Coordinates of C-alpha atoms in Angstrom, one line a residue:
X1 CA 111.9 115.8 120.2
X2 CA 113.3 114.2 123.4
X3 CA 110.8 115.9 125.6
X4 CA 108.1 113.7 123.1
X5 CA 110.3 110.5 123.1
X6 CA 110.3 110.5 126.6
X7 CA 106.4 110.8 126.8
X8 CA 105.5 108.2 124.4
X9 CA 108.5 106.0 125.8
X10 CA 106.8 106.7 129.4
X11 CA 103.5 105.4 127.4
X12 CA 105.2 102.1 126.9
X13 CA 107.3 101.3 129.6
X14 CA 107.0 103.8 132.6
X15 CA 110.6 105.3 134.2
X16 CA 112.6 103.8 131.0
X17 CA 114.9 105.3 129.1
X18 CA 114.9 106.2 125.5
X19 CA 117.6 103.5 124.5
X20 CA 115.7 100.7 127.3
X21 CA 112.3 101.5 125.3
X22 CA 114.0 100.8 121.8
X23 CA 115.5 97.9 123.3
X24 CA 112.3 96.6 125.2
X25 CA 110.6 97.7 121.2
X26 CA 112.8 95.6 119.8
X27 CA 112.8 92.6 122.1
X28 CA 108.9 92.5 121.4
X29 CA 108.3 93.3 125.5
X30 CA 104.1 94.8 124.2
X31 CA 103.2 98.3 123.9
X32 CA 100.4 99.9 123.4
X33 CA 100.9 100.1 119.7
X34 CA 100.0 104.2 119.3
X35 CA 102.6 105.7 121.5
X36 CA 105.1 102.8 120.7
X37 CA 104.7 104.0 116.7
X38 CA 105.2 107.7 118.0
X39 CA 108.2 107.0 119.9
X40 CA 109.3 105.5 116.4
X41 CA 108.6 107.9 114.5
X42 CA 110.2 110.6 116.3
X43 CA 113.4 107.9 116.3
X44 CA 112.9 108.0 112.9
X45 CA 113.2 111.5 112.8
X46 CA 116.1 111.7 114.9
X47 CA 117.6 109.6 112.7
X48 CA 118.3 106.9 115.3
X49 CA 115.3 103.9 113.2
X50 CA 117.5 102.5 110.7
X51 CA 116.4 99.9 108.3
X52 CA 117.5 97.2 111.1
X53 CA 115.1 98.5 113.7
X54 CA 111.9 97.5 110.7
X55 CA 110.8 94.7 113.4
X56 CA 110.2 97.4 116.0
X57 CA 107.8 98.7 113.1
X58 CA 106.3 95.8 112.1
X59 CA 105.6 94.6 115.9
X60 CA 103.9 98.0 116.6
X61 CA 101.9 97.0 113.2
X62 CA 100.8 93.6 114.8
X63 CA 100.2 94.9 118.1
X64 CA 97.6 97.4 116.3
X65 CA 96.0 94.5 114.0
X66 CA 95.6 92.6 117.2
X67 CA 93.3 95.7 118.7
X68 CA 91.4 95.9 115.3
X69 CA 90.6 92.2 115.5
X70 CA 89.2 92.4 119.5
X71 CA 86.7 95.7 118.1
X72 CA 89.5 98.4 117.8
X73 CA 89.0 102.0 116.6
X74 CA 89.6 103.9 114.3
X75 CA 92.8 105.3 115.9
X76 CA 93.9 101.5 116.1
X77 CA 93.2 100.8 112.4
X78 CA 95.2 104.3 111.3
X79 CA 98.0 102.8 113.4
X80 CA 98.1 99.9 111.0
X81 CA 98.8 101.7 108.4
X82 CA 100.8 104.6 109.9
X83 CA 103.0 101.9 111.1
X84 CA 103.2 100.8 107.1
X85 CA 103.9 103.9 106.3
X86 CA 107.1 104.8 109.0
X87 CA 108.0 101.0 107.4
X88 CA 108.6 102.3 103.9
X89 CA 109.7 105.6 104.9
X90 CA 112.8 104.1 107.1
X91 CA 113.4 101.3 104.4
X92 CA 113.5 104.3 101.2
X93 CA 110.6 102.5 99.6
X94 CA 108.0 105.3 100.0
X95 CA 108.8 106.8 96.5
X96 CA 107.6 103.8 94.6
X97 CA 104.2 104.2 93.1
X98 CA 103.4 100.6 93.6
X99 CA 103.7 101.8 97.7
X100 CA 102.4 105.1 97.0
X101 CA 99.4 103.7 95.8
X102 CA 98.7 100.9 98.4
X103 CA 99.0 103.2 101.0
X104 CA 96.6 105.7 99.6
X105 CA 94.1 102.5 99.1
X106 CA 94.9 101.5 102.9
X107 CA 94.2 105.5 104.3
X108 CA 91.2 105.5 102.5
X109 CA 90.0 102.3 103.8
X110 CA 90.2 103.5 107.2
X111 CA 89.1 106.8 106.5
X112 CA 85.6 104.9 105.8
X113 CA 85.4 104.6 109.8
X114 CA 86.5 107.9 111.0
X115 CA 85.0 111.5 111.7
X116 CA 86.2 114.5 109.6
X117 CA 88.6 115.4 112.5
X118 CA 89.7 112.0 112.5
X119 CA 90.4 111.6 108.8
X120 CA 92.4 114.9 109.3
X121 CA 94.6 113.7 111.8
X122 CA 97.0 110.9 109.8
X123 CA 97.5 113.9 106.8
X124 CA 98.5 116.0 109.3
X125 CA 101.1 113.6 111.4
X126 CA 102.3 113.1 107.2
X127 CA 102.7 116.7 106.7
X128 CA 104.5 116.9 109.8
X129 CA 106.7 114.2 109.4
X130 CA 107.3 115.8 105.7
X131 CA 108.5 118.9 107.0
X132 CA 110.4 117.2 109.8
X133 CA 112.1 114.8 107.2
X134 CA 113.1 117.9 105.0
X135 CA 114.7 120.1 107.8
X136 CA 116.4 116.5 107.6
X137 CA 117.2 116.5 103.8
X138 CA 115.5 113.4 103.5
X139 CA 114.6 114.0 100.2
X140 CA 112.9 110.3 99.0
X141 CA 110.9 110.8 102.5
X142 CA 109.7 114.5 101.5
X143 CA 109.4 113.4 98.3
X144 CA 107.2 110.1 98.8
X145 CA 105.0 111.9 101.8
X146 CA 104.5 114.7 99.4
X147 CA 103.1 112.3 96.8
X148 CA 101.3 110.6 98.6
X149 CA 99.8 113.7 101.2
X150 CA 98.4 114.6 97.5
X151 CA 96.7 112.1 96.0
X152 CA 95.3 111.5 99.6
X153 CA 93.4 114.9 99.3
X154 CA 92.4 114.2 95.6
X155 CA 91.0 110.7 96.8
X156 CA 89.1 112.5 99.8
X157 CA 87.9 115.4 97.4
X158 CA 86.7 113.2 94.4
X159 CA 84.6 111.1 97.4
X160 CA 83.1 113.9 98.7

């Protein structure tokens, strides 16, 4: 994991360390929001986001919205709502249906501008951050991503 926060942290803010890119994150110093959400998410992971560091998060989140609005892709528009998702999964909510459900209505919206491949790609980063999170015992994170990793695929097979 440090050899990845250093690469996405290098993304950000070139010769920085890991505690000068969450500071830099947290001051709002802009990122190019898909490695800045990596380097987040593997925080996360590391158990280093905590629910104080949900600015970084929703920064990242603006940052993307921002590329969306100038033409962005669809990587730009799954950032959006990956960074929605690393938001509820730091602040416990991702085991509420209510979230469970908007999340699955957000995927699915972007999934409406992506490839196969690229549809693929943000249900894999969620099974890996589920099987990350339970080597973790982060049960309401392995829980929620469960959940939601599932209806994903039944939304995805009942539109096909």
């Amino acid at each position: 994991f440090e050899k990845a926060l250093s690469f996405y942290g290098a993304e950000c803010y070139p010769d920085a360390t890991a505690a000068e890119v969450r500071q830099a994150l947290s001051d709002g110093r802009d990122c190019k929001p898909y490695p800045a959400l990596n380097f987040l998410a593997i925080e996360f992971l590391l158990g280093h986001l905590t629910t104080e560091d949900v600015g970084s998060v929703d920064r990242v989140a603006e940052w993307a919205e921002k590329e969306v609005r100038d033409g962005g892709d669809f990587w730009d528009r799954a950032t959006v709502v990956d960074a929605a998702l690393l938001r509820q999964l730091v602040t416990g909510e991702i085991g509420e249906h209510d979230v469970q459900d908007e999340l699955v209505r957000r995927y699915l919206r972007v999934f409406t501008f992506g490839t196969r491949r690229q549809k693929g790609s943000p249900i894999s980063q969620m099974e890996f951050l589920r099987d990350m999170t339970a080597w973790r015992k982060n049960r309401t994170a392995v829980d929620g991503l469960s959940r939601l990793i599932s209806s994903l695929e039944e939304q995805i097979t009942r539109r096909s």
